[in-house]
Coordinates of C-alpha atoms in Angstrom, one line a residue:
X1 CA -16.1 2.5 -5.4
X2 CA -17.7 3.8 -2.2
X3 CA -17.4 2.5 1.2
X4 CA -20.8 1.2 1.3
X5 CA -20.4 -0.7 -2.5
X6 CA -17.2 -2.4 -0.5
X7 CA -18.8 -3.2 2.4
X8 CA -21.9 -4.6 0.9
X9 CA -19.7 -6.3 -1.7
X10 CA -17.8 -8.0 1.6
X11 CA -20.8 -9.4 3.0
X12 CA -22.2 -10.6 -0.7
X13 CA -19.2 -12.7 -0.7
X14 CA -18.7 -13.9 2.9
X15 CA -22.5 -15.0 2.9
X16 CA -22.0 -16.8 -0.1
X17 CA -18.8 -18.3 1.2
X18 CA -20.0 -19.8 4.7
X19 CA -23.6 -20.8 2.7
X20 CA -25.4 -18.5 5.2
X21 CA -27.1 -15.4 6.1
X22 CA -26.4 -15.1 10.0
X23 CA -22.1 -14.0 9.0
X24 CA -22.0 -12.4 12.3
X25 CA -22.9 -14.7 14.9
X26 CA -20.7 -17.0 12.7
X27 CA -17.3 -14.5 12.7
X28 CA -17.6 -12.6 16.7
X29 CA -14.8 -12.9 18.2
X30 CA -15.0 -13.5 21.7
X31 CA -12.5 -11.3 24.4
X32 CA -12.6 -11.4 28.0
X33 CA -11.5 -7.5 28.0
X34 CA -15.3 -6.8 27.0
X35 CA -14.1 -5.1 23.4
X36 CA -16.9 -4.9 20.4
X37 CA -14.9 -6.9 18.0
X38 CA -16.2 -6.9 14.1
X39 CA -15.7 -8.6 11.4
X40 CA -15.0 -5.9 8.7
X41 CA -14.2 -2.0 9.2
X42 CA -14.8 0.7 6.6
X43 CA -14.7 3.4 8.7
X44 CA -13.6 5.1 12.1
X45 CA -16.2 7.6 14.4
X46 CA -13.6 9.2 15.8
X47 CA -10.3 9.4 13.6
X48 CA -7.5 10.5 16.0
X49 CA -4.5 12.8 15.8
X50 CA -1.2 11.0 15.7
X51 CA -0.4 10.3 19.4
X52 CA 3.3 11.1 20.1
X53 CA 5.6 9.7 22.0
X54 CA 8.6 11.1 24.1
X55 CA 11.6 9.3 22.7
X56 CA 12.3 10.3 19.2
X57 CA 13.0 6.4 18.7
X58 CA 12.5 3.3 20.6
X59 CA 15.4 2.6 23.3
X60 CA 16.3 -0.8 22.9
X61 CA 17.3 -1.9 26.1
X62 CA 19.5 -4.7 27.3
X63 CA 20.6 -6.5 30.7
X64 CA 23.9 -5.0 31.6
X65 CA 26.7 -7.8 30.0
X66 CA 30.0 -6.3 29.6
X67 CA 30.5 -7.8 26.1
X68 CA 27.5 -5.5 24.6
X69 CA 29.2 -2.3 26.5
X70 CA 30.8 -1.1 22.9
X71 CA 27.4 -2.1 21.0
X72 CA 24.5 -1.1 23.5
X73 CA 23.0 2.3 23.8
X74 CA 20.7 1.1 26.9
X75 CA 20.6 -1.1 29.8
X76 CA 18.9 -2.5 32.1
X77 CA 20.8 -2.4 35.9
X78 CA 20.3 -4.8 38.7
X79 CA 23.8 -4.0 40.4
X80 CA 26.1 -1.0 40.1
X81 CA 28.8 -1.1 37.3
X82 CA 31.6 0.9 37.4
X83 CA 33.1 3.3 34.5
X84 CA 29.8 3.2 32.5
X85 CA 29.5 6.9 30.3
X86 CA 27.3 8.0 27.8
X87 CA 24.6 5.3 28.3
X88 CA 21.0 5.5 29.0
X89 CA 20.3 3.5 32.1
X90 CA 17.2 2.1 33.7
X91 CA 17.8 1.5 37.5
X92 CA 15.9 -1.9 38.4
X93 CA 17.1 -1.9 42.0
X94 CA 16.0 -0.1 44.7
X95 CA 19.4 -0.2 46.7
X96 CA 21.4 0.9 43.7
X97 CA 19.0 3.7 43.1
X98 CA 19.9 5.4 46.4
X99 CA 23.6 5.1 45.8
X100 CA 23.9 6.2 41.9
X101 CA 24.8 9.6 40.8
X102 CA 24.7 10.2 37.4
X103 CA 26.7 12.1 35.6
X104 CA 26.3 14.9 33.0
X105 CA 26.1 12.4 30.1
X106 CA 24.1 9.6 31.2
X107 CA 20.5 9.6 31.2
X108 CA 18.9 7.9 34.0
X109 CA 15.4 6.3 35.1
X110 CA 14.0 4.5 37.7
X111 CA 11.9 1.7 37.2
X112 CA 11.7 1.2 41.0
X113 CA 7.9 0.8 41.9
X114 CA 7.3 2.9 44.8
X115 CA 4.0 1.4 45.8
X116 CA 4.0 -1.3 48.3
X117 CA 0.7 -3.2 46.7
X118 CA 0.8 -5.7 49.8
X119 CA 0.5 -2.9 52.8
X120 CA -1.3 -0.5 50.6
X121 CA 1.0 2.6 50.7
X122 CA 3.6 4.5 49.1
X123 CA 7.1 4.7 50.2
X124 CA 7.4 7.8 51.0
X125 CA 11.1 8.0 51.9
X126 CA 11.8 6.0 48.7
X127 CA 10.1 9.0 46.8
X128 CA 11.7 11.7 48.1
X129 CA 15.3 9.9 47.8
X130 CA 14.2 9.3 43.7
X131 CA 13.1 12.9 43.5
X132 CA 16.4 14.2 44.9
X133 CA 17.6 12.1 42.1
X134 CA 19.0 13.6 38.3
X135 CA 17.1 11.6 36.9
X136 CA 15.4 11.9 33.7
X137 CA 12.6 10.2 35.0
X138 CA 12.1 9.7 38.6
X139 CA 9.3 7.3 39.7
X140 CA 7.8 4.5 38.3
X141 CA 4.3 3.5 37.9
X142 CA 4.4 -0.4 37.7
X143 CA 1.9 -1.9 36.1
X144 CA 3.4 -4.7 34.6
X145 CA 2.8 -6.7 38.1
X146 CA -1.0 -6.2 37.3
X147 CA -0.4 -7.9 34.1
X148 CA 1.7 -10.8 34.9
X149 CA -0.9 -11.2 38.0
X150 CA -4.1 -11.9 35.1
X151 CA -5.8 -7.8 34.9
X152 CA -7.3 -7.2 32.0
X153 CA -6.0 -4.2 29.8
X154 CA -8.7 -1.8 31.1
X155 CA -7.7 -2.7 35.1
X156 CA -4.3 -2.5 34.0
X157 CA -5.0 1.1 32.5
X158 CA -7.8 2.4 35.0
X159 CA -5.0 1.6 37.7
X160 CA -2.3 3.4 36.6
X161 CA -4.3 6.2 36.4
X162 CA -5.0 5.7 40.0
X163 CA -1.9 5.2 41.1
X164 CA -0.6 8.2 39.3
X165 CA -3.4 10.6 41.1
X166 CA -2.5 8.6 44.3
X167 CA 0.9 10.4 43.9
X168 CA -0.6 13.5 42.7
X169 CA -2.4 14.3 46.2
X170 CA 0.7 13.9 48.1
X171 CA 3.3 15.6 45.8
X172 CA 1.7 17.8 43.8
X173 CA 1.0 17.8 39.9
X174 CA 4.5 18.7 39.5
X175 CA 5.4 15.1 40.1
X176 CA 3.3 14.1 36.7
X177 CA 6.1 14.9 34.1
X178 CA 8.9 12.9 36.4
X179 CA 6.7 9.7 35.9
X180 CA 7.8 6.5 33.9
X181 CA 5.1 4.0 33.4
X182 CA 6.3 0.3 32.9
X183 CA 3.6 -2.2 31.1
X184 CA 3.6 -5.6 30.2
X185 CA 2.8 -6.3 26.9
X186 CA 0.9 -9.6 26.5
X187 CA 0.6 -11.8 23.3
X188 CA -3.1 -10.5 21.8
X189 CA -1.1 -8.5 19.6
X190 CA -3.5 -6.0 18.2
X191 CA -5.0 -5.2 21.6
X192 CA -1.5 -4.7 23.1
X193 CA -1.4 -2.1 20.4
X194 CA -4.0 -0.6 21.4
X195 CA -3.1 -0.9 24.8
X196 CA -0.2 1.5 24.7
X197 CA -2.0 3.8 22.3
X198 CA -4.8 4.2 24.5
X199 CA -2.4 4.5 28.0
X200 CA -1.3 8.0 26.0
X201 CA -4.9 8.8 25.4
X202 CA -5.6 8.6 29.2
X203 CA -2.8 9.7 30.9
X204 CA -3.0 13.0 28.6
X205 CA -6.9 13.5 29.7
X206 CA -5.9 13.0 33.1
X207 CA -2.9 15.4 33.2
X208 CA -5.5 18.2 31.3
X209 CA -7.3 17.9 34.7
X210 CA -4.0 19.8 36.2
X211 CA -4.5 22.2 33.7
X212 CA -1.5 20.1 31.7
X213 CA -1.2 18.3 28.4
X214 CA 1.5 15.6 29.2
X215 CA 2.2 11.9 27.5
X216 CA 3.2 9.3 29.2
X217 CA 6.6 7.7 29.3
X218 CA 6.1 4.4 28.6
X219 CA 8.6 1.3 29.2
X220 CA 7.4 -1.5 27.8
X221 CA 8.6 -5.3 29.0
X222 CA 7.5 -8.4 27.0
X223 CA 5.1 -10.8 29.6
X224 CA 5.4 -13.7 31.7
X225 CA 2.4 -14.8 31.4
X226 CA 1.9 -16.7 28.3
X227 CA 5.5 -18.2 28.4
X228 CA 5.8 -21.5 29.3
X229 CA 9.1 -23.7 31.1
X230 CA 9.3 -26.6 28.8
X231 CA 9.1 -24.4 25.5
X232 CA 11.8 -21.8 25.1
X233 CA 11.8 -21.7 20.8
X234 CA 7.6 -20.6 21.3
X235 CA 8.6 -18.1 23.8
X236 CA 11.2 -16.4 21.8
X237 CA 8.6 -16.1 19.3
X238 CA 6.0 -14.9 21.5
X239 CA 8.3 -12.1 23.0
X240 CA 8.9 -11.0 19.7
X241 CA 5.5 -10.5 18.7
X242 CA 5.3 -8.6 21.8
X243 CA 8.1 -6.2 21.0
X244 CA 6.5 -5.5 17.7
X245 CA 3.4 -4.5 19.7
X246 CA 4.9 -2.5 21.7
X247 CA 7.2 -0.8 19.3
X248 CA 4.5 -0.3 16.9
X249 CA 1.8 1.0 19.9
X250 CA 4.7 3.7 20.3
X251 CA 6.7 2.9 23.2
X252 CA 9.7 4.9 23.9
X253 CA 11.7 1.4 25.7
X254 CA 11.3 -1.7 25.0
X255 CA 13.1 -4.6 27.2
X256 CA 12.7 -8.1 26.2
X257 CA 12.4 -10.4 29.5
X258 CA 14.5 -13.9 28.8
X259 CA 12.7 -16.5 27.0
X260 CA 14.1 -19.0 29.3
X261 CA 11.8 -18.9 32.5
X262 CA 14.1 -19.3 35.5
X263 CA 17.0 -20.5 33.7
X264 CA 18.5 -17.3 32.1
X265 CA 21.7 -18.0 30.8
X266 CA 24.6 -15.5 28.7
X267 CA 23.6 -16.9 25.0
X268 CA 19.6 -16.6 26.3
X269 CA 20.5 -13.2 27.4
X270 CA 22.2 -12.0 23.7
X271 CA 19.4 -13.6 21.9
X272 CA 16.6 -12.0 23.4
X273 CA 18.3 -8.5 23.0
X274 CA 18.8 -9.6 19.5
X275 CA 15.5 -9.6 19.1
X276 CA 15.1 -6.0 19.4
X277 CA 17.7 -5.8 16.9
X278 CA 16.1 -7.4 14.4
X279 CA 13.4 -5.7 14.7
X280 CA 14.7 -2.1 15.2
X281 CA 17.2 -2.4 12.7
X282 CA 15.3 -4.9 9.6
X283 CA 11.9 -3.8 10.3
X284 CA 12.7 -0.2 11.2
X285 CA 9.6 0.2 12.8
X286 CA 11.2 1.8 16.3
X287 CA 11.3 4.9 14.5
X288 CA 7.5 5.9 13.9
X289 CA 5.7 8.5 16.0
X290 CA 2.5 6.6 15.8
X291 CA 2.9 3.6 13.3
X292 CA -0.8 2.3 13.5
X293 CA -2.4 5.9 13.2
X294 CA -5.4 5.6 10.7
X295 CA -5.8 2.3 10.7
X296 CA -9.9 1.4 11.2
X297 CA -9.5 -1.4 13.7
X298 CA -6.7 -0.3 16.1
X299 CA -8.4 3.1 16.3
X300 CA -11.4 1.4 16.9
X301 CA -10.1 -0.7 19.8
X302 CA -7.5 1.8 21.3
X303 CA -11.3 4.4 21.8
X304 CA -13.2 1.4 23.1
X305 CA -10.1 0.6 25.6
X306 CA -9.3 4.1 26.8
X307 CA -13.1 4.3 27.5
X308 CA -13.2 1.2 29.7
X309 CA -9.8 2.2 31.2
X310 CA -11.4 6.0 32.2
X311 CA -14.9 4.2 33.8
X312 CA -12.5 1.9 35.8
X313 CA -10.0 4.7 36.8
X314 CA -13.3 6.8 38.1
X315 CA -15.4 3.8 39.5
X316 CA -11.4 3.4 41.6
X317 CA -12.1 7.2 42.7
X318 CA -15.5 7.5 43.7
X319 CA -14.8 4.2 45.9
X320 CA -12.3 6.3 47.8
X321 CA -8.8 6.0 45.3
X322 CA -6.3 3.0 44.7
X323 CA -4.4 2.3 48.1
X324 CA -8.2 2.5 50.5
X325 CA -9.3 -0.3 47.6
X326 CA -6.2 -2.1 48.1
X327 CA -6.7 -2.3 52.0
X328 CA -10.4 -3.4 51.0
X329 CA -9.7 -6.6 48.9
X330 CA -10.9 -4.5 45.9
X331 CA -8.5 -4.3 44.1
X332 CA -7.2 -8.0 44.0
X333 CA -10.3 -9.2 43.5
X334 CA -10.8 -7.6 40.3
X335 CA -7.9 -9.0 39.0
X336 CA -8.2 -11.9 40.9
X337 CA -11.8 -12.8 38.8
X338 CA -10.2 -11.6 35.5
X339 CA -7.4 -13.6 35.6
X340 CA -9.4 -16.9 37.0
X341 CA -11.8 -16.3 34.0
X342 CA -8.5 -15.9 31.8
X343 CA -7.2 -19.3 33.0
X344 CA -10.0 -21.2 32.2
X345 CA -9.7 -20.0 28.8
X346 CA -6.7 -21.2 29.0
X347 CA -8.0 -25.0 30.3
X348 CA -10.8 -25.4 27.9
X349 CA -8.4 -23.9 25.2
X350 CA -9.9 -20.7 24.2
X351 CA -6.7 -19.5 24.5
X352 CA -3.8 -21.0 22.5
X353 CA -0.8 -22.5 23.8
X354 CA 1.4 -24.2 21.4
X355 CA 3.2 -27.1 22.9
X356 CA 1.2 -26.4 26.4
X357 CA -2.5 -26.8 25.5
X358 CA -2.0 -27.4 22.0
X359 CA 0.4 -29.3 19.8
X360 CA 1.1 -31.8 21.7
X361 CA -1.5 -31.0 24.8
X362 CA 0.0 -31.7 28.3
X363 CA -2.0 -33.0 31.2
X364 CA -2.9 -30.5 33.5
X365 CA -1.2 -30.5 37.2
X366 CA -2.2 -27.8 38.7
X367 CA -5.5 -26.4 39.8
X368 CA -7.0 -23.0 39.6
X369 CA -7.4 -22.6 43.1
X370 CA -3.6 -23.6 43.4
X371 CA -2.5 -21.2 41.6
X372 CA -4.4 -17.9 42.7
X373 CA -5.2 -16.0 45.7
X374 CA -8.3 -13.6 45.8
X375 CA -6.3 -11.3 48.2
X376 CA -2.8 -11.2 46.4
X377 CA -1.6 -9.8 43.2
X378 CA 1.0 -12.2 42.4
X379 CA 2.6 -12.6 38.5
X380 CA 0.6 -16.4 37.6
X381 CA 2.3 -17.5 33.8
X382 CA -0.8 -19.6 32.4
X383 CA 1.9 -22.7 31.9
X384 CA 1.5 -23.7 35.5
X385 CA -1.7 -25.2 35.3
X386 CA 0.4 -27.8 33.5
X387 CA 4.0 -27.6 34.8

């Protein structure tokens, strides 16, 4: 049977399901990211190559505990720990990453962002201490603020870009290949997919600019933003959607941020490593190259994103580049409009919260205006409103 026979065979039956002609108006999907949603895909425009990432698999990455010392292959480091060989290591803290020398069998990156969002500018000593670093990776591009703060996944995108041709002009394209980028993944599982897949699409175009043909490395963290105080079980759930998402997109770390917001405890802090565990080690699906690859949707999507994402990046550009936008307001009011747009979703309950806005629905305490500020990106979790 041909595409066509299947595809007209779809619609036979969907029309004779919902008793109506008009399917489409009846099954859009609406999106805030601006995305041409369909119903039914029998084919892809544009099939891509399989997009690779860095990492042969996944890192699982955990907070430093000593009890997971013998078991753990990656952590996470707020404060220095002593005696600690043969790990990878991502340095969260800008104070230890001065101090730390590595040594010949650690591998180590910094997931310090060295953008100061609130003055506009780049630390420039910062840099040049993390490039005197042996590091595997040197400097972070931090996205995962924009995120938490309410962008949507093409501001998200079209800003790391920015940022990373931001540090391009003052070090040099040599900087490009000691870059780590370090997402958010959010809970619209699909597009966070997509998200990721089409980050490598980007980056890779941009770098071909330099006269290079880079990927990304990509650490992926599980969000804020759709977690909620009062209802740690959904959150564990949610994060681990998330980690699927991200594994599955084809990140090369994954970190799973605790499911109990601003109450992180030991057993919190096992169980949400666990959850990477699970997945790595029962699903298997840390080990793929590009797991998605082929399918009609996601490739669909991922084009439609890294096309938004480019458009932003060079609107950003011709406007005169990230930190002159972040001086203007620009910048934070993008985001700021998005994620305002986002929470009212969120009121009305376009978006889904189980056990927030939905089974049982809580009475809203917060207002819109209380929570955001057009001239700040701050990390907003969507809970608030009702916290």
């Amino acid at each position: 049977m041909s595409n066509t026979e299947t595809f007209s065979n779809w619609e036979n039956l969907v029309k004779k399901q919902l008793k109506t002609e008009d399917i489409y108006t009846i099954l859009k999907k609406e999106n805030l990211e601006g995305i041409d949603i369909k119903p039914f895909y029998n084919s892809i425009e544009k099939p891509m190559v399989s997009l690779p990432k860095i990492e042969e698999s996944t890192h699982l990455v955990a907070s430093y505990h000593e009890s997971l010392e013998d078991d753990v292959f990656a952590f996470l480091l707020n404060e220095n720990v002593e005696n600690l060989v043969g790990k990878t290591v991502f340095i969260n803290n800008k104070e230890l990453a001065e101090h730390i020398s590595p040594q010949d069998e650690d591998q180590y990156f910094s997931l310090i962002d060295v953008f100061d969002e609130k003055n506009a500018e780049i630390n420039d000593q910062l840099v040049k201490e993390l490039l005197a670093k042996d590091f595997k990776r040197n400097i972070c591009v931090d996205i995962s603020l924009h995120q938490n703060a309410g962008a949507a996944i093409y501001q998200q995108l079209g800003i790391a870009l920015a940022k990373t041709k931001e540090l391009v002009e003052v070090y040099g394209a040599e900087i490009i290949n000691k870059l780590i980028f370090r997402i958010a993944i959010g809970g619209n599982y699909f597009f966070e997919m997509a998200k990721v897949r089409a980050l490598k699409l980007v980056f890779n175009q941009l770098t071909k600019e330099y006269g290079l043909d880079e990927i990304p490395y990509i650490f992926a963290e599980t969000s804020l933003r759709n977690k909620a105080i009062s209802d740690s079980e959904n959150n564990l759930i949610r994060s681990t959607l998330e980690l699927a998402s991200a594994m599955i997109g084809g990140a090369d770390a994954v970190y799973s941020t605790n499911y109990l917001v601003e109450k992180s405890t030991d057993n919190s802090e096992e169980i949400s490593f666990k959850q990477q565990i699970v997945l790595a080690y029962e699903s298997i699906i840390n080990v793929f190259e590009d797991a998605s690859n082929g399918s009609y949707y996601l490739e669909n999507i991922t084009n439609q994103i890294a096309d938004k994402s480019w458009t932003y990046f060079v609107e950003i550009e011709e406007k005169g580049g990230y930190l002159e936008l972040l001086k203007q307001g620009f910048i934070q009011k993008n985001i700021y409009d998005h994620a305002v747009e986002e929470q009212k979703w969120v009121e009305e309950g376009k978006i889904k919260l189980i056990g927030v806005n939905l089974y049982p629905k809580l009475d809203q305490k917060k207002s819109i205006e209380e929570l955001y500020n057009q001239n700040e990106i701050k990390a907003v979790r969507w809970a608030e409103m009702f916290e």
